């Protein structure tokens, strides 16, 4: 039925397990340090008035932070996982309103790309 089809699509075609492992690796426990590196590197840029943010600069800092983390982990681990984020695949997107405003307004999704 529909449940079996959805499960098959999620697990087989969309690689749900691999995606969840990737999220765990980069955002939860394993290599979340890339995000801290990014916040440290981008602090000055992200402190600017939102209208004056340079998206290309934030994008670059994000890519560099991931690359530094990948290089550090490659040098310190013998068992490299095939799950990797390619810095070139990352894209910065800026919201036009704060997270608090988005949640208050029912989750509008206005984004500047």
mmCIF file with all atom_site columns, C-alpha atoms in Angstrom:
data_model
loop_
_atom_site.group_PDB
_atom_site.id
_atom_site.type_symbol
_atom_site.label_atom_id
_atom_site.label_alt_id
_atom_site.label_comp_id
_atom_site.label_asym_id
_atom_site.label_entity_id
_atom_site.label_seq_id
_atom_site.pdbx_PDB_ins_code
_atom_site.Cartn_x
_atom_site.Cartn_y
_atom_site.Cartn_z
_atom_site.occupancy
_atom_site.B_iso_or_equiv
_atom_site.pdbx_formal_charge
_atom_site.auth_seq_id
_atom_site.auth_comp_id
_atom_site.auth_asym_id
_atom_site.auth_atom_id
_atom_site.pdbx_PDB_model_num
ATOM 1   C CA . UNK A 1 1   ? 0.000  0.000  0.000  1.00 0.00 ? 1   UNK A CA 1
ATOM 2   C CA . UNK A 1 2   ? 0.868  3.647  0.361  1.00 0.00 ? 2   UNK A CA 1
ATOM 3   C CA . UNK A 1 3   ? 2.857  3.106  3.578  1.00 0.00 ? 3   UNK A CA 1
ATOM 4   C CA . UNK A 1 4   ? 5.068  0.473  1.964  1.00 0.00 ? 4   UNK A CA 1
ATOM 5   C CA . UNK A 1 5   ? 5.648  2.685  -1.064 1.00 0.00 ? 5   UNK A CA 1
ATOM 6   C CA . UNK A 1 6   ? 6.555  5.664  1.107  1.00 0.00 ? 6   UNK A CA 1
ATOM 7   C CA . UNK A 1 7   ? 8.928  3.555  3.187  1.00 0.00 ? 7   UNK A CA 1
ATOM 8   C CA . UNK A 1 8   ? 10.604 2.171  0.060  1.00 0.00 ? 8   UNK A CA 1
ATOM 9   C CA . UNK A 1 9   ? 11.036 5.633  -1.435 1.00 0.00 ? 9   UNK A CA 1
ATOM 10  C CA . UNK A 1 10  ? 12.475 7.054  1.788  1.00 0.00 ? 10  UNK A CA 1
ATOM 11  C CA . UNK A 1 11  ? 14.821 4.165  2.528  1.00 0.00 ? 11  UNK A CA 1
ATOM 12  C CA . UNK A 1 12  ? 15.917 3.105  -0.940 1.00 0.00 ? 12  UNK A CA 1
ATOM 13  C CA . UNK A 1 13  ? 15.545 6.075  -3.278 1.00 0.00 ? 13  UNK A CA 1
ATOM 14  C CA . UNK A 1 14  ? 16.227 8.912  -0.829 1.00 0.00 ? 14  UNK A CA 1
ATOM 15  C CA . UNK A 1 15  ? 18.777 7.038  1.317  1.00 0.00 ? 15  UNK A CA 1
ATOM 16  C CA . UNK A 1 16  ? 17.060 7.980  4.575  1.00 0.00 ? 16  UNK A CA 1
ATOM 17  C CA . UNK A 1 17  ? 19.546 6.073  6.741  1.00 0.00 ? 17  UNK A CA 1
ATOM 18  C CA . UNK A 1 18  ? 22.545 7.688  5.049  1.00 0.00 ? 18  UNK A CA 1
ATOM 19  C CA . UNK A 1 19  ? 20.978 11.123 5.342  1.00 0.00 ? 19  UNK A CA 1
ATOM 20  C CA . UNK A 1 20  ? 20.292 10.616 9.044  1.00 0.00 ? 20  UNK A CA 1
ATOM 21  C CA . UNK A 1 21  ? 23.883 9.452  9.578  1.00 0.00 ? 21  UNK A CA 1
ATOM 22  C CA . UNK A 1 22  ? 25.146 12.523 7.760  1.00 0.00 ? 22  UNK A CA 1
ATOM 23  C CA . UNK A 1 23  ? 22.988 14.777 9.937  1.00 0.00 ? 23  UNK A CA 1
ATOM 24  C CA . UNK A 1 24  ? 24.257 13.039 13.073 1.00 0.00 ? 24  UNK A CA 1
ATOM 25  C CA . UNK A 1 25  ? 27.832 13.364 11.929 1.00 0.00 ? 25  UNK A CA 1
ATOM 26  C CA . UNK A 1 26  ? 27.764 17.055 11.106 1.00 0.00 ? 26  UNK A CA 1
ATOM 27  C CA . UNK A 1 27  ? 25.052 18.533 13.297 1.00 0.00 ? 27  UNK A CA 1
ATOM 28  C CA . UNK A 1 28  ? 24.656 16.437 16.411 1.00 0.00 ? 28  UNK A CA 1
ATOM 29  C CA . UNK A 1 29  ? 27.674 14.672 17.878 1.00 0.00 ? 29  UNK A CA 1
ATOM 30  C CA . UNK A 1 30  ? 30.444 13.592 15.613 1.00 0.00 ? 30  UNK A CA 1
ATOM 31  C CA . UNK A 1 31  ? 31.685 16.659 13.726 1.00 0.00 ? 31  UNK A CA 1
ATOM 32  C CA . UNK A 1 32  ? 29.592 19.576 14.891 1.00 0.00 ? 32  UNK A CA 1
ATOM 33  C CA . UNK A 1 33  ? 32.835 21.462 15.373 1.00 0.00 ? 33  UNK A CA 1
ATOM 34  C CA . UNK A 1 34  ? 32.566 22.680 11.765 1.00 0.00 ? 34  UNK A CA 1
ATOM 35  C CA . UNK A 1 35  ? 29.577 24.762 12.849 1.00 0.00 ? 35  UNK A CA 1
ATOM 36  C CA . UNK A 1 36  ? 31.524 26.283 15.747 1.00 0.00 ? 36  UNK A CA 1
ATOM 37  C CA . UNK A 1 37  ? 34.414 27.010 13.365 1.00 0.00 ? 37  UNK A CA 1
ATOM 38  C CA . UNK A 1 38  ? 31.963 28.675 10.994 1.00 0.00 ? 38  UNK A CA 1
ATOM 39  C CA . UNK A 1 39  ? 30.406 30.823 13.741 1.00 0.00 ? 39  UNK A CA 1
ATOM 40  C CA . UNK A 1 40  ? 33.854 31.937 14.903 1.00 0.00 ? 40  UNK A CA 1
ATOM 41  C CA . UNK A 1 41  ? 35.028 32.733 11.370 1.00 0.00 ? 41  UNK A CA 1
ATOM 42  C CA . UNK A 1 42  ? 31.807 34.460 10.320 1.00 0.00 ? 42  UNK A CA 1
ATOM 43  C CA . UNK A 1 43  ? 31.169 36.419 13.524 1.00 0.00 ? 43  UNK A CA 1
ATOM 44  C CA . UNK A 1 44  ? 32.138 39.799 12.066 1.00 0.00 ? 44  UNK A CA 1
ATOM 45  C CA . UNK A 1 45  ? 30.186 39.231 8.874  1.00 0.00 ? 45  UNK A CA 1
ATOM 46  C CA . UNK A 1 46  ? 27.097 37.945 10.686 1.00 0.00 ? 46  UNK A CA 1
ATOM 47  C CA . UNK A 1 47  ? 27.192 40.937 13.061 1.00 0.00 ? 47  UNK A CA 1
ATOM 48  C CA . UNK A 1 48  ? 26.516 43.298 10.159 1.00 0.00 ? 48  UNK A CA 1
ATOM 49  C CA . UNK A 1 49  ? 23.173 44.863 9.457  1.00 0.00 ? 49  UNK A CA 1
ATOM 50  C CA . UNK A 1 50  ? 21.196 42.143 7.613  1.00 0.00 ? 50  UNK A CA 1
ATOM 51  C CA . UNK A 1 51  ? 20.758 44.403 4.585  1.00 0.00 ? 51  UNK A CA 1
ATOM 52  C CA . UNK A 1 52  ? 24.552 44.705 4.310  1.00 0.00 ? 52  UNK A CA 1
ATOM 53  C CA . UNK A 1 53  ? 25.448 41.016 4.649  1.00 0.00 ? 53  UNK A CA 1
ATOM 54  C CA . UNK A 1 54  ? 27.619 39.692 1.852  1.00 0.00 ? 54  UNK A CA 1
ATOM 55  C CA . UNK A 1 55  ? 26.194 36.295 1.024  1.00 0.00 ? 55  UNK A CA 1
ATOM 56  C CA . UNK A 1 56  ? 29.207 35.244 -1.050 1.00 0.00 ? 56  UNK A CA 1
ATOM 57  C CA . UNK A 1 57  ? 31.458 35.909 1.968  1.00 0.00 ? 57  UNK A CA 1
ATOM 58  C CA . UNK A 1 58  ? 29.276 33.867 4.343  1.00 0.00 ? 58  UNK A CA 1
ATOM 59  C CA . UNK A 1 59  ? 29.112 31.088 1.732  1.00 0.00 ? 59  UNK A CA 1
ATOM 60  C CA . UNK A 1 60  ? 32.907 31.074 1.473  1.00 0.00 ? 60  UNK A CA 1
ATOM 61  C CA . UNK A 1 61  ? 33.375 30.965 5.255  1.00 0.00 ? 61  UNK A CA 1
ATOM 62  C CA . UNK A 1 62  ? 30.941 28.054 5.507  1.00 0.00 ? 62  UNK A CA 1
ATOM 63  C CA . UNK A 1 63  ? 32.770 26.099 2.810  1.00 0.00 ? 63  UNK A CA 1
ATOM 64  C CA . UNK A 1 64  ? 36.166 26.769 4.385  1.00 0.00 ? 64  UNK A CA 1
ATOM 65  C CA . UNK A 1 65  ? 34.908 25.676 7.817  1.00 0.00 ? 65  UNK A CA 1
ATOM 66  C CA . UNK A 1 66  ? 33.682 22.352 6.443  1.00 0.00 ? 66  UNK A CA 1
ATOM 67  C CA . UNK A 1 67  ? 36.912 21.810 4.521  1.00 0.00 ? 67  UNK A CA 1
ATOM 68  C CA . UNK A 1 68  ? 39.050 22.522 7.597  1.00 0.00 ? 68  UNK A CA 1
ATOM 69  C CA . UNK A 1 69  ? 36.985 20.080 9.659  1.00 0.00 ? 69  UNK A CA 1
ATOM 70  C CA . UNK A 1 70  ? 37.206 17.408 6.939  1.00 0.00 ? 70  UNK A CA 1
ATOM 71  C CA . UNK A 1 71  ? 40.982 17.844 6.640  1.00 0.00 ? 71  UNK A CA 1
ATOM 72  C CA . UNK A 1 72  ? 41.423 17.693 10.409 1.00 0.00 ? 72  UNK A CA 1
ATOM 73  C CA . UNK A 1 73  ? 39.307 14.547 10.676 1.00 0.00 ? 73  UNK A CA 1
ATOM 74  C CA . UNK A 1 74  ? 41.052 12.910 7.714  1.00 0.00 ? 74  UNK A CA 1
ATOM 75  C CA . UNK A 1 75  ? 44.387 13.424 9.458  1.00 0.00 ? 75  UNK A CA 1
ATOM 76  C CA . UNK A 1 76  ? 43.215 12.167 12.847 1.00 0.00 ? 76  UNK A CA 1
ATOM 77  C CA . UNK A 1 77  ? 41.143 9.085  11.945 1.00 0.00 ? 77  UNK A CA 1
ATOM 78  C CA . UNK A 1 78  ? 42.030 5.828  10.310 1.00 0.00 ? 78  UNK A CA 1
ATOM 79  C CA . UNK A 1 79  ? 38.438 4.806  9.601  1.00 0.00 ? 79  UNK A CA 1
ATOM 80  C CA . UNK A 1 80  ? 37.080 7.496  7.328  1.00 0.00 ? 80  UNK A CA 1
ATOM 81  C CA . UNK A 1 81  ? 33.353 7.330  6.817  1.00 0.00 ? 81  UNK A CA 1
ATOM 82  C CA . UNK A 1 82  ? 32.128 7.603  3.231  1.00 0.00 ? 82  UNK A CA 1
ATOM 83  C CA . UNK A 1 83  ? 29.530 10.114 4.439  1.00 0.00 ? 83  UNK A CA 1
ATOM 84  C CA . UNK A 1 84  ? 30.882 13.538 3.606  1.00 0.00 ? 84  UNK A CA 1
ATOM 85  C CA . UNK A 1 85  ? 29.575 16.993 2.919  1.00 0.00 ? 85  UNK A CA 1
ATOM 86  C CA . UNK A 1 86  ? 31.124 18.517 -0.138 1.00 0.00 ? 86  UNK A CA 1
ATOM 87  C CA . UNK A 1 87  ? 31.803 22.192 0.601  1.00 0.00 ? 87  UNK A CA 1
ATOM 88  C CA . UNK A 1 88  ? 30.744 23.003 -2.956 1.00 0.00 ? 88  UNK A CA 1
ATOM 89  C CA . UNK A 1 89  ? 27.298 21.530 -2.270 1.00 0.00 ? 89  UNK A CA 1
ATOM 90  C CA . UNK A 1 90  ? 26.561 23.917 0.607  1.00 0.00 ? 90  UNK A CA 1
ATOM 91  C CA . UNK A 1 91  ? 24.415 26.936 -0.078 1.00 0.00 ? 91  UNK A CA 1
ATOM 92  C CA . UNK A 1 92  ? 23.760 29.892 2.213  1.00 0.00 ? 92  UNK A CA 1
ATOM 93  C CA . UNK A 1 93  ? 20.243 31.168 2.358  1.00 0.00 ? 93  UNK A CA 1
ATOM 94  C CA . UNK A 1 94  ? 19.195 34.222 4.358  1.00 0.00 ? 94  UNK A CA 1
ATOM 95  C CA . UNK A 1 95  ? 15.734 34.533 5.856  1.00 0.00 ? 95  UNK A CA 1
ATOM 96  C CA . UNK A 1 96  ? 13.970 37.864 5.549  1.00 0.00 ? 96  UNK A CA 1
ATOM 97  C CA . UNK A 1 97  ? 12.665 37.656 9.112  1.00 0.00 ? 97  UNK A CA 1
ATOM 98  C CA . UNK A 1 98  ? 13.965 36.308 12.414 1.00 0.00 ? 98  UNK A CA 1
ATOM 99  C CA . UNK A 1 99  ? 13.296 32.770 13.576 1.00 0.00 ? 99  UNK A CA 1
ATOM 100 C CA . UNK A 1 100 ? 11.086 34.118 16.367 1.00 0.00 ? 100 UNK A CA 1
ATOM 101 C CA . UNK A 1 101 ? 9.035  36.085 13.827 1.00 0.00 ? 101 UNK A CA 1
ATOM 102 C CA . UNK A 1 102 ? 8.785  33.058 11.549 1.00 0.00 ? 102 UNK A CA 1
ATOM 103 C CA . UNK A 1 103 ? 7.510  30.873 14.376 1.00 0.00 ? 103 UNK A CA 1
ATOM 104 C CA . UNK A 1 104 ? 5.094  33.568 15.556 1.00 0.00 ? 104 UNK A CA 1
ATOM 105 C CA . UNK A 1 105 ? 3.741  34.105 12.032 1.00 0.00 ? 105 UNK A CA 1
ATOM 106 C CA . UNK A 1 106 ? 3.143  30.438 11.406 1.00 0.00 ? 106 UNK A CA 1
ATOM 107 C CA . UNK A 1 107 ? 6.391  29.601 9.673  1.00 0.00 ? 107 UNK A CA 1
ATOM 108 C CA . UNK A 1 108 ? 6.506  31.800 6.591  1.00 0.00 ? 108 UNK A CA 1
ATOM 109 C CA . UNK A 1 109 ? 9.372  30.812 4.358  1.00 0.00 ? 109 UNK A CA 1
ATOM 110 C CA . UNK A 1 110 ? 10.588 34.030 2.777  1.00 0.00 ? 110 UNK A CA 1
ATOM 111 C CA . UNK A 1 111 ? 14.211 33.466 1.904  1.00 0.00 ? 111 UNK A CA 1
ATOM 112 C CA . UNK A 1 112 ? 16.782 35.525 0.069  1.00 0.00 ? 112 UNK A CA 1
ATOM 113 C CA . UNK A 1 113 ? 19.013 33.313 -2.049 1.00 0.00 ? 113 UNK A CA 1
#
